[in-house]
Short mmCIF file of C-alpha atoms (C1' of nucleotides) in Angstrom, two decimals:
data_model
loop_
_atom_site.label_atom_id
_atom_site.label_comp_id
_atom_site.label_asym_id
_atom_site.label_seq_id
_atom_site.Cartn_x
_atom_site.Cartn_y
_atom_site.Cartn_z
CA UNK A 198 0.00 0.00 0.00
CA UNK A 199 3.12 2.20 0.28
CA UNK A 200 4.38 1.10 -2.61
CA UNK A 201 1.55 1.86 -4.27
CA UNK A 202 1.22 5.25 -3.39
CA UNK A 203 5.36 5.65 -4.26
CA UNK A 204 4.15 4.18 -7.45
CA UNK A 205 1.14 6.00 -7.78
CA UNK A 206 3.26 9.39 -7.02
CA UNK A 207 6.54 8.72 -9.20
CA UNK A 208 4.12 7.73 -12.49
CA UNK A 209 3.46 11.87 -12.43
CA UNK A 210 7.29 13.07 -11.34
CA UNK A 211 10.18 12.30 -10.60
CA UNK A 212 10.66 12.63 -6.82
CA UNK A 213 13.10 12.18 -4.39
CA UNK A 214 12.76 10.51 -0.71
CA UNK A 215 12.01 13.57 1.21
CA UNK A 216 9.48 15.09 -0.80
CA UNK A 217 7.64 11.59 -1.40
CA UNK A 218 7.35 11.46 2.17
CA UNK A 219 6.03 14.86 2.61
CA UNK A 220 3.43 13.60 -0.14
CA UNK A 221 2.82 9.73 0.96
CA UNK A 222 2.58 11.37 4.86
CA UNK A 223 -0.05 14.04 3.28
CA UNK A 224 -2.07 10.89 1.46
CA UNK A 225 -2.31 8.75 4.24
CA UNK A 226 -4.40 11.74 5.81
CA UNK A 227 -1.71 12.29 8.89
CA UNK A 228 -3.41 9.00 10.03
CA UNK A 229 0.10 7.53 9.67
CA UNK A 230 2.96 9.37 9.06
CA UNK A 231 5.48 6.87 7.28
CA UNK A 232 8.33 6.40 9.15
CA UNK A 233 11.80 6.89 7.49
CA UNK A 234 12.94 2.80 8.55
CA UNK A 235 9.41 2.37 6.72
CA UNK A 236 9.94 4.68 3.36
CA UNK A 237 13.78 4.39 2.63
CA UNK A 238 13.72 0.21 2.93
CA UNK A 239 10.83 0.63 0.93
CA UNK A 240 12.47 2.89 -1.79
CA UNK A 241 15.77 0.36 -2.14
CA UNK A 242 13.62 -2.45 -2.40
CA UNK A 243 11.58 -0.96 -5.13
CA UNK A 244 15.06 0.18 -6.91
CA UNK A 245 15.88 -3.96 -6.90
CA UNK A 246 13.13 -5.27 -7.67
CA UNK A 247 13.57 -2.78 -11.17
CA UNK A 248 10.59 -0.27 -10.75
CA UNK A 249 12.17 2.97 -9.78
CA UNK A 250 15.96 4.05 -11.00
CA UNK A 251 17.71 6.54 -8.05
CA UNK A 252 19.64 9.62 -9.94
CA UNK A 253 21.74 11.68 -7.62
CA UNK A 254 20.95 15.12 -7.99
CA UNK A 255 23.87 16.92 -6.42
CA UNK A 256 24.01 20.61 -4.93
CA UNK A 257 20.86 21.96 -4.87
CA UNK A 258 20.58 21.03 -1.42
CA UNK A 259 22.30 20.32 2.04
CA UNK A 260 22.12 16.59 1.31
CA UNK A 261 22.39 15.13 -1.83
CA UNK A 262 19.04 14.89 -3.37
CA UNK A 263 18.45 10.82 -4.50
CA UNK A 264 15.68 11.72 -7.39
CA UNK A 265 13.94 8.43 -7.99
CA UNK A 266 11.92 7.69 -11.65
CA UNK A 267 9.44 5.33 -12.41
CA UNK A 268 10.78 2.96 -15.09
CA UNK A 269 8.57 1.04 -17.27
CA UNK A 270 8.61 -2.16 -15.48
CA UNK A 271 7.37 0.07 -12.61
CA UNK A 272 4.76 1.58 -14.75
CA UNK A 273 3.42 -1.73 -15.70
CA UNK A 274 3.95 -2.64 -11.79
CA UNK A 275 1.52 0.03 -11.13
CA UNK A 276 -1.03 -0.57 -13.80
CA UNK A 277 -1.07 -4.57 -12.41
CA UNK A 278 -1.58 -3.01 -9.08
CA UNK A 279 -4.47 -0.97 -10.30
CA UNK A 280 -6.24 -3.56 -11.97
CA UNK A 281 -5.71 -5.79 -8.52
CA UNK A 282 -5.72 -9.62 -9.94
CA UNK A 283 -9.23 -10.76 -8.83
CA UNK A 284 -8.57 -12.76 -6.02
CA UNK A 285 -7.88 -10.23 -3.45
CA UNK A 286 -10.88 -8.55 -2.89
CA UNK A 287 -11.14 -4.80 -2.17
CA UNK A 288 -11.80 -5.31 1.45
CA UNK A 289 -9.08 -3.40 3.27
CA UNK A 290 -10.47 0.16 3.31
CA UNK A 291 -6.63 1.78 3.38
CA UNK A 292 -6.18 0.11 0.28
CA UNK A 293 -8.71 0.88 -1.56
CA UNK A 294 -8.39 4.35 -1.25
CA UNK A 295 -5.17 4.38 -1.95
CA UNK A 296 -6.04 2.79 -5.38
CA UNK A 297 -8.74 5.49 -5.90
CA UNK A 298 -6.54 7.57 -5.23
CA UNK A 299 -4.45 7.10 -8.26
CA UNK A 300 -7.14 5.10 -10.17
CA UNK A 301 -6.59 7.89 -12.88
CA UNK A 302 -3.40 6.52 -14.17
CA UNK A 303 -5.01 3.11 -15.29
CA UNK A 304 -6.17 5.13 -18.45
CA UNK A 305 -8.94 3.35 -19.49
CA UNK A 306 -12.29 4.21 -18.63
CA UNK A 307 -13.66 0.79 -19.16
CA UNK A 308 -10.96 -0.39 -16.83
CA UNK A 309 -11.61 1.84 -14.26
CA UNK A 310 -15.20 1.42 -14.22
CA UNK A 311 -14.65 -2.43 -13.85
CA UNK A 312 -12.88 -1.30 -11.10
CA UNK A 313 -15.15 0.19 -9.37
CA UNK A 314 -17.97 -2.00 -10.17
CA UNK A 315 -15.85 -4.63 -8.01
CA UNK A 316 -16.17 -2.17 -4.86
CA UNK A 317 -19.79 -1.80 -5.50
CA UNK A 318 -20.33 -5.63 -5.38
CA UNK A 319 -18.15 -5.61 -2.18
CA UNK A 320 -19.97 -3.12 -0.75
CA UNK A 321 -23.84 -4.26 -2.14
CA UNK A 322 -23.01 -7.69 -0.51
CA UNK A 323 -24.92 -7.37 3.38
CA UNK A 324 -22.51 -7.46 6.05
CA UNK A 325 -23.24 -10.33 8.03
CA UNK A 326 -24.15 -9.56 11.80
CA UNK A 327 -23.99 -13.62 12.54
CA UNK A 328 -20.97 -16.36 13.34
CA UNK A 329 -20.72 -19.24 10.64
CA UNK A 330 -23.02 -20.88 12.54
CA UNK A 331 -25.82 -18.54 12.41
CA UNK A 332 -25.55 -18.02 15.50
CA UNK A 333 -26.59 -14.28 15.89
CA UNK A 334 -23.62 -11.95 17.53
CA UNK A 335 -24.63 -11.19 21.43
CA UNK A 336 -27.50 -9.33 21.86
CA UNK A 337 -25.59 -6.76 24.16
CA UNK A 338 -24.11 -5.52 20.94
CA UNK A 339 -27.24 -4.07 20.31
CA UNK A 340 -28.05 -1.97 23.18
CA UNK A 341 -25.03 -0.52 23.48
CA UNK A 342 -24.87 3.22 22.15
CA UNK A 343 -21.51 3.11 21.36
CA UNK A 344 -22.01 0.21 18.42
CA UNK A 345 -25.07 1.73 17.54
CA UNK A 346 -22.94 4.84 16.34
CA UNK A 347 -20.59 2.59 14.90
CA UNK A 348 -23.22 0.93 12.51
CA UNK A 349 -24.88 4.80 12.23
CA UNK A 350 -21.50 5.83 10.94
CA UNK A 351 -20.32 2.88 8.82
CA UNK A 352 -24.05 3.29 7.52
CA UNK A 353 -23.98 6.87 6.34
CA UNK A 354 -20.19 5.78 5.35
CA UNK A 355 -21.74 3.04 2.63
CA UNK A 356 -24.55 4.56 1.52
CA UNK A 357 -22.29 8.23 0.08
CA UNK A 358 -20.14 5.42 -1.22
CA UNK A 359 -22.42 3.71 -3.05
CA UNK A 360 -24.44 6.67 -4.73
CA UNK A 361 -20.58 7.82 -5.68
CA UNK A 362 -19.77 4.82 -7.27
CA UNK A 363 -23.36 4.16 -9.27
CA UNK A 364 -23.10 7.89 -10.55
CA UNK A 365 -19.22 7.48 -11.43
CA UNK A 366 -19.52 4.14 -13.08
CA UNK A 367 -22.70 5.29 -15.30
CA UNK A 368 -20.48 8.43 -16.14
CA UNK A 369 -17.14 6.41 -17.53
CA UNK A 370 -19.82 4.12 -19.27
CA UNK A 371 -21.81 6.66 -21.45
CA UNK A 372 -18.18 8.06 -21.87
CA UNK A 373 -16.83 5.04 -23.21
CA UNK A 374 -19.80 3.92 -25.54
CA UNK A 375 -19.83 7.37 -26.74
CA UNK A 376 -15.70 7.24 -27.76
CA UNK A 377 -15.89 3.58 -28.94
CA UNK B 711 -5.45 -2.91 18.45
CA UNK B 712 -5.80 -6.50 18.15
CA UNK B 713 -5.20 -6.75 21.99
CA UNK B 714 -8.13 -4.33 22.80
CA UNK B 715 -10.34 -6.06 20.86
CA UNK B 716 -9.19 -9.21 23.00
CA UNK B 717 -9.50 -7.33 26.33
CA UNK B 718 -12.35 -6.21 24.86
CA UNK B 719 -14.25 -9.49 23.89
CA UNK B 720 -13.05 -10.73 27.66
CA UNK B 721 -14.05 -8.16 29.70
CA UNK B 722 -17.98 -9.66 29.26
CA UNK B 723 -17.16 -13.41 29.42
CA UNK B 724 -14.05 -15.73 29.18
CA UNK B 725 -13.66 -17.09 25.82
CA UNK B 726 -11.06 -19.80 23.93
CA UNK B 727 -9.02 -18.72 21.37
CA UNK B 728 -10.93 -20.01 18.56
CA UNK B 729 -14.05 -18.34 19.74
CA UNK B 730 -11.94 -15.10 19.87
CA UNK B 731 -11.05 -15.07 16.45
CA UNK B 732 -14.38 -15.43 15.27
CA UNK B 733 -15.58 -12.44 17.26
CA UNK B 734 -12.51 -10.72 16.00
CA UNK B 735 -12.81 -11.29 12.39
CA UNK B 736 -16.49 -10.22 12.56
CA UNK B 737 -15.78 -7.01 14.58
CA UNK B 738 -13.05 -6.30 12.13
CA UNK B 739 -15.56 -6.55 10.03
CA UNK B 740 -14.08 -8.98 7.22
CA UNK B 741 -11.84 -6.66 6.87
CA UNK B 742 -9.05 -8.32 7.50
CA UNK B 743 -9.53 -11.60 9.38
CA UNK B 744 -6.96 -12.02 12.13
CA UNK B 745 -4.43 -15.43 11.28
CA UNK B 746 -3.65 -18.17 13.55
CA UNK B 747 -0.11 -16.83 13.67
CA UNK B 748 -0.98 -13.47 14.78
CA UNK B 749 -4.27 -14.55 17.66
CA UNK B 750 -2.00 -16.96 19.59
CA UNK B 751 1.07 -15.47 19.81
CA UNK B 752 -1.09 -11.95 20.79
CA UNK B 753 -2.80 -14.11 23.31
CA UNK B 754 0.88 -15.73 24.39
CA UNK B 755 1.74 -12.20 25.26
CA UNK B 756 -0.88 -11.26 26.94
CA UNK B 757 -0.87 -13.91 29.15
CA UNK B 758 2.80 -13.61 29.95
CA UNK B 759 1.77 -9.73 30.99
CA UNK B 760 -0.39 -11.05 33.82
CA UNK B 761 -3.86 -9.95 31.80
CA UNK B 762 -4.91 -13.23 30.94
CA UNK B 763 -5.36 -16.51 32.56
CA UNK B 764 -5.50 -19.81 30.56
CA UNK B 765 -7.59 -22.45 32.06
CA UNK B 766 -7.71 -25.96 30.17
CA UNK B 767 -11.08 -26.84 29.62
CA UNK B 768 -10.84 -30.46 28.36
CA UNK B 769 -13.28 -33.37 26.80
CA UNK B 770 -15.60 -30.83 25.48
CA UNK B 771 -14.56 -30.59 21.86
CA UNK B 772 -12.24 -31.70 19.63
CA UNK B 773 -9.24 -30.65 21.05
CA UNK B 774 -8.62 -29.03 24.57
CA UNK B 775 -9.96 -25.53 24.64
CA UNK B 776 -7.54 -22.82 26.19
CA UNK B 777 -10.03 -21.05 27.90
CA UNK B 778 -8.90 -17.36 28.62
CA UNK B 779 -9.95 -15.64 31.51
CA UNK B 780 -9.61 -11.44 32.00
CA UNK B 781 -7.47 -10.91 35.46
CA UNK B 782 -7.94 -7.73 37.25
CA UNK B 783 -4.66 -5.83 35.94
CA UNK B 784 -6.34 -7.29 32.21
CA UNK B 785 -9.49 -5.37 32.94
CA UNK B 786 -7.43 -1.97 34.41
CA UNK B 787 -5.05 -2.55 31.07
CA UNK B 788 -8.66 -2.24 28.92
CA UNK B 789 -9.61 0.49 30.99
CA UNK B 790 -6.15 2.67 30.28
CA UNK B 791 -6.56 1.60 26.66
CA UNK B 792 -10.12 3.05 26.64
CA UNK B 793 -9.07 6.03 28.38
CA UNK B 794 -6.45 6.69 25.99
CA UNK B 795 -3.39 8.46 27.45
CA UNK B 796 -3.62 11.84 25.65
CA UNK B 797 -0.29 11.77 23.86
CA UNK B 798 -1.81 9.38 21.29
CA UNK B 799 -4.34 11.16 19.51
CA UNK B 800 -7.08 8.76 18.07
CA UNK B 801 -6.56 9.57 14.58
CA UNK B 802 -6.60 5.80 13.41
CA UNK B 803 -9.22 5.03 12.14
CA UNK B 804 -8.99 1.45 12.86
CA UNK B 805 -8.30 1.93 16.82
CA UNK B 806 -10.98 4.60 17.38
CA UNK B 807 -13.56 2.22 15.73
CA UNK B 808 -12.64 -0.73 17.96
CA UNK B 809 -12.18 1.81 20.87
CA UNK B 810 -15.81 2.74 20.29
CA UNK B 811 -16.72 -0.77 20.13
CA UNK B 812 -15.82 -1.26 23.82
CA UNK B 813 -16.39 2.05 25.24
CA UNK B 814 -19.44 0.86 27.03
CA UNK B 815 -16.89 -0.93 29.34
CA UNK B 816 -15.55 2.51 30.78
CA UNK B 817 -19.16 2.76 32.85
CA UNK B 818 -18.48 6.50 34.11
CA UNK B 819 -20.42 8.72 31.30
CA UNK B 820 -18.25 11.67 32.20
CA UNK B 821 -15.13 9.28 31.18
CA UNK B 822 -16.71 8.08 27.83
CA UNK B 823 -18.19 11.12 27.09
CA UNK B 824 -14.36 12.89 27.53
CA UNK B 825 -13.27 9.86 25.11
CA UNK B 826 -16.25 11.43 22.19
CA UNK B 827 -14.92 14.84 22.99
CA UNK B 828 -11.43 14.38 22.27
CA UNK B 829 -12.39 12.64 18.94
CA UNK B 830 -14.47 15.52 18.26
CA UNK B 831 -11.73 18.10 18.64
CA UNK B 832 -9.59 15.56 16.27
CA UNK B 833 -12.56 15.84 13.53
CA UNK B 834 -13.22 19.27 14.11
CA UNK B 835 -9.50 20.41 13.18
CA UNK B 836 -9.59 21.24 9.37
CA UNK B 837 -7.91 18.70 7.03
CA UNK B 838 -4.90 20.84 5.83
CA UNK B 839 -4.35 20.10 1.86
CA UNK B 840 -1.31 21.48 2.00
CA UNK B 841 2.46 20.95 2.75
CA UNK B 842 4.15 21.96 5.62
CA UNK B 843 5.93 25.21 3.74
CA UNK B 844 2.07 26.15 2.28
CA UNK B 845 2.60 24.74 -0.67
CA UNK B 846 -0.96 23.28 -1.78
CA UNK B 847 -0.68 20.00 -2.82
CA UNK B 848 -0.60 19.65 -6.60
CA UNK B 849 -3.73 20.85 -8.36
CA UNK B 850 -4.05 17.68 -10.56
CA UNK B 851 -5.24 16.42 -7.39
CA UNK B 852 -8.56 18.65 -7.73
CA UNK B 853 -9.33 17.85 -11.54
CA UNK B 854 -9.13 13.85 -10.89
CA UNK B 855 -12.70 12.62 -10.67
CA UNK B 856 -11.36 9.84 -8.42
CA UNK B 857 -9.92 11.73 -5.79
CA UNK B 858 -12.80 13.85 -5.67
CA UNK B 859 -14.96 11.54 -4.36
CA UNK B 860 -12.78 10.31 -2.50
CA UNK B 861 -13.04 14.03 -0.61
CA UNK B 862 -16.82 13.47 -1.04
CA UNK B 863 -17.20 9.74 0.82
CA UNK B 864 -14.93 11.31 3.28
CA UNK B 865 -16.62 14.10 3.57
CA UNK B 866 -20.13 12.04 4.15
CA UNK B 867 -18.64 10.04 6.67
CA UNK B 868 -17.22 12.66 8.96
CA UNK B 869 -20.61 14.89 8.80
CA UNK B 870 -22.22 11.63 10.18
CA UNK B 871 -19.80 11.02 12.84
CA UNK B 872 -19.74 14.47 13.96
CA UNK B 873 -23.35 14.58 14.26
CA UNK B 874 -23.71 11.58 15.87
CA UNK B 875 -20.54 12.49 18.35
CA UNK B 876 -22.78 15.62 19.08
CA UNK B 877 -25.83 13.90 20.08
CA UNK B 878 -24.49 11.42 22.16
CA UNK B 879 -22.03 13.64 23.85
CA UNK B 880 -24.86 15.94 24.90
CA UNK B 881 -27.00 12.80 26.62
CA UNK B 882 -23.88 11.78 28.35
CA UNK B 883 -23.39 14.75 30.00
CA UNK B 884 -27.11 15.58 30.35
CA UNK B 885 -27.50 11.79 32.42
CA UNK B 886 -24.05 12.89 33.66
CA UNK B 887 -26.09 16.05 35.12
CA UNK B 888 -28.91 14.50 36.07
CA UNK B 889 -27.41 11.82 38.19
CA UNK B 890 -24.95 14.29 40.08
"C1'" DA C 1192 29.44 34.01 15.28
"C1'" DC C 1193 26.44 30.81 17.02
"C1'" DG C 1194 22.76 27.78 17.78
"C1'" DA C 1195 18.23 26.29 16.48
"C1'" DG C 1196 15.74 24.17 13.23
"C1'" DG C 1197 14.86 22.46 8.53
"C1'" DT C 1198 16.56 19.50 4.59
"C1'" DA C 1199 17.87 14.97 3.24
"C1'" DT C 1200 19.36 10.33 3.58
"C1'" DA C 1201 20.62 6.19 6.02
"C1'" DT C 1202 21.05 2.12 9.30
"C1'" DC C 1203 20.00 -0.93 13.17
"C1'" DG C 1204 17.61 -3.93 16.37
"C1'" DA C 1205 13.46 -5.47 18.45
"C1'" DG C 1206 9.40 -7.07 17.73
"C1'" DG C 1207 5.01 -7.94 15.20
"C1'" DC C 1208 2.39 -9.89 11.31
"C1'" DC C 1209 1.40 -13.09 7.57
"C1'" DG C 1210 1.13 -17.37 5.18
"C1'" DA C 1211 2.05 -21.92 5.31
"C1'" DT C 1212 2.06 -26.04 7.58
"C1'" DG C 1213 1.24 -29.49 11.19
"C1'" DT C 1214 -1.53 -32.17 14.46
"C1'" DA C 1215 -5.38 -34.00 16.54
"C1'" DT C 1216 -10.16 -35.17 17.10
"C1'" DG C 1217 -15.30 -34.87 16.36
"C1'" DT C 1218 -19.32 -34.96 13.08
"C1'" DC C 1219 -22.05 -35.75 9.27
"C1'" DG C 1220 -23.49 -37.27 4.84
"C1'" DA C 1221 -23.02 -40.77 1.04
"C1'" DT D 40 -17.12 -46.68 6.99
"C1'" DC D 41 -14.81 -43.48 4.50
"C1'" DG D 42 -13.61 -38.98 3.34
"C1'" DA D 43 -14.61 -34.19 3.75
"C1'" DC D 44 -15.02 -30.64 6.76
"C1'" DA D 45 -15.11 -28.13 11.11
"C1'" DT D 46 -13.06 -27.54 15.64
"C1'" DA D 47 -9.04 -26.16 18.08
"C1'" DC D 48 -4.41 -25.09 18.96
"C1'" DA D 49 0.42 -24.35 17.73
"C1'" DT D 50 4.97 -23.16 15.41
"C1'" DC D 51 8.14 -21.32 11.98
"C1'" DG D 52 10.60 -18.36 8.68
"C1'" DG D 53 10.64 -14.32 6.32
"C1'" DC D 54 9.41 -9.98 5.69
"C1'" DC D 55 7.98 -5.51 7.22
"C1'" DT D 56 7.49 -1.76 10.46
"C1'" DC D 57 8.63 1.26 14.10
"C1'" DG D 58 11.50 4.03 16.93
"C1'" DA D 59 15.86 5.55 17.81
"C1'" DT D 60 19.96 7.26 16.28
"C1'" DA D 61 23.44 9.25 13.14
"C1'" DT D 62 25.37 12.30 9.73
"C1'" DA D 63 25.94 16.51 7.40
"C1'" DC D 64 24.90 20.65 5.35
"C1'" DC D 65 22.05 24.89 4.82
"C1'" DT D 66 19.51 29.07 6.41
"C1'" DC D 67 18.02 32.42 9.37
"C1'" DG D 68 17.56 35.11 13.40
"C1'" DT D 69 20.13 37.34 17.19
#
DNA sequence: ACGAGGTATATCGAGGCCGATGTATGTCGA
DNA sequence: TCGACATACATCGGCCTCGATATACCTCGT
């Protein structure tokens, strides 16, 4: 999910550490501020696994400015990422809007729709209040104010999502029948 | 986080491990269910820290169930956890959600309703678009359809917290009142 | 002329998490 | 009665993350 977002970030600009973190610290909503033994590890693995290429960029600052590019292997890295192979559901929220984040750069508006069509599903499918066994979660769950918010919230949460996606998918749709 | 939900889940009735990570899973809401090889080893630590008791329960089921029992430094541990030692600011999402899902367990109304309050300050606090040196983030960022409702679902979601975060806060303290 | 604070990168160790795998036993349908 | 599946716990290696710490230079105010 950090790689995504250094992914995401480089397929715009080249950038170098500092700034990406400025920018990855901004995305992440303060909620988690990367930490550098988090973002440089992160940045040299990317470099050997052939996605980003590190360009020293010297003088134009106190320390010497490592300007990382996204190379095409890292372009197509992103792109895979975008599309997310079908297995792993969109369930983990951080991720997902991380990818909608930079859903833009999978240029396709048929892709992106499909996409988001797999969050709607996610989403349309009724979270289940019961164990595998049908057995209904404890009743105390139930009069307790504090879970009631928490469904309130998660409520209001779902339902914005939902009228953004159905309004966003119908939009790339008519876009795309009326280019093709 | 993991180990709040498990004080959590304790605090009402001792559980085994696999019953744990069923309530777990579901509370994290499919979002991520918890592995084997995280659950025991959390549980393993928490029982070395004196907040958990492990009492064999055998013959009833297929193999012998670990039944875990909440001591009394367990329950003060969920209570500091719920309290939330200020330093930390509750700005995961993730740990205020499961935070709220317990709060009930912190039975003084003028505690929990302290708990809303600092979460409302945290909401309240404008969402800063920008960079440290004032620099707004890059204005692609406002023209991509994607990130845009991203702003809008987020948007949704904190107008429904805040209201509800409002409301309750005010019956807290008015009971609060009331029973003084 | 000096120190505080920002820019910029880097490494290290401790510890946590994930995914895979293993080991039993009970239950239920074919 | 056989296999599939659920119950229930456990361990292991590898990878990742966090927090601390280090280095070094620049700028700006006093």
């Amino acid at each position: 999910m950090l790689e995504l977002a250094i992914l995401g970030f480089l397929r715009s600009r080249p950038l170098h550490g500092y700034d990406l973190r400025h920018r990855v610290a901004a995305l992440m909503g303060h909620v988690r501020p990367v930490a550098d033994g988090t973002l440089y590890p992160a940045i040299k693995r990317m470099v050997a696994a052939g996605w980003l290429l590190r360009n020293d960029e010297p003088g134009l600052s106190a320390a010497p400015r490592r300007v990382l590019h996204l190379t095409p292997e890292g372009r197509a890295e992103l792109e895979r990422r975008l599309r997310e192979p079908d297995e792993l559901d969109i369930s983990d929220e951080n991720r997902w809007f991380t990818m909608l984040a930079f859903l833009r750069h999978l240029d396709d508006p048929g892709e992106q729709a499909a996409v988001l069509r797999r969050r709607l599903t996610f989403l349309e499918e009724p979270t289940s209040f019961f164990y595998d066994d049908d057995r209904p979660m404890a009743a105390e769950d139930f009069d307790d104010p504090f879970r009631q918010g928490l469904l309130t919230i998660a409520h209001a949460t779902s339902q914005a999502e939902l009228a953004w996606l159905r309004d966003t998918i119908e939009h790339l749709e008519s876009g795309e029948r009326r280019t093709s």
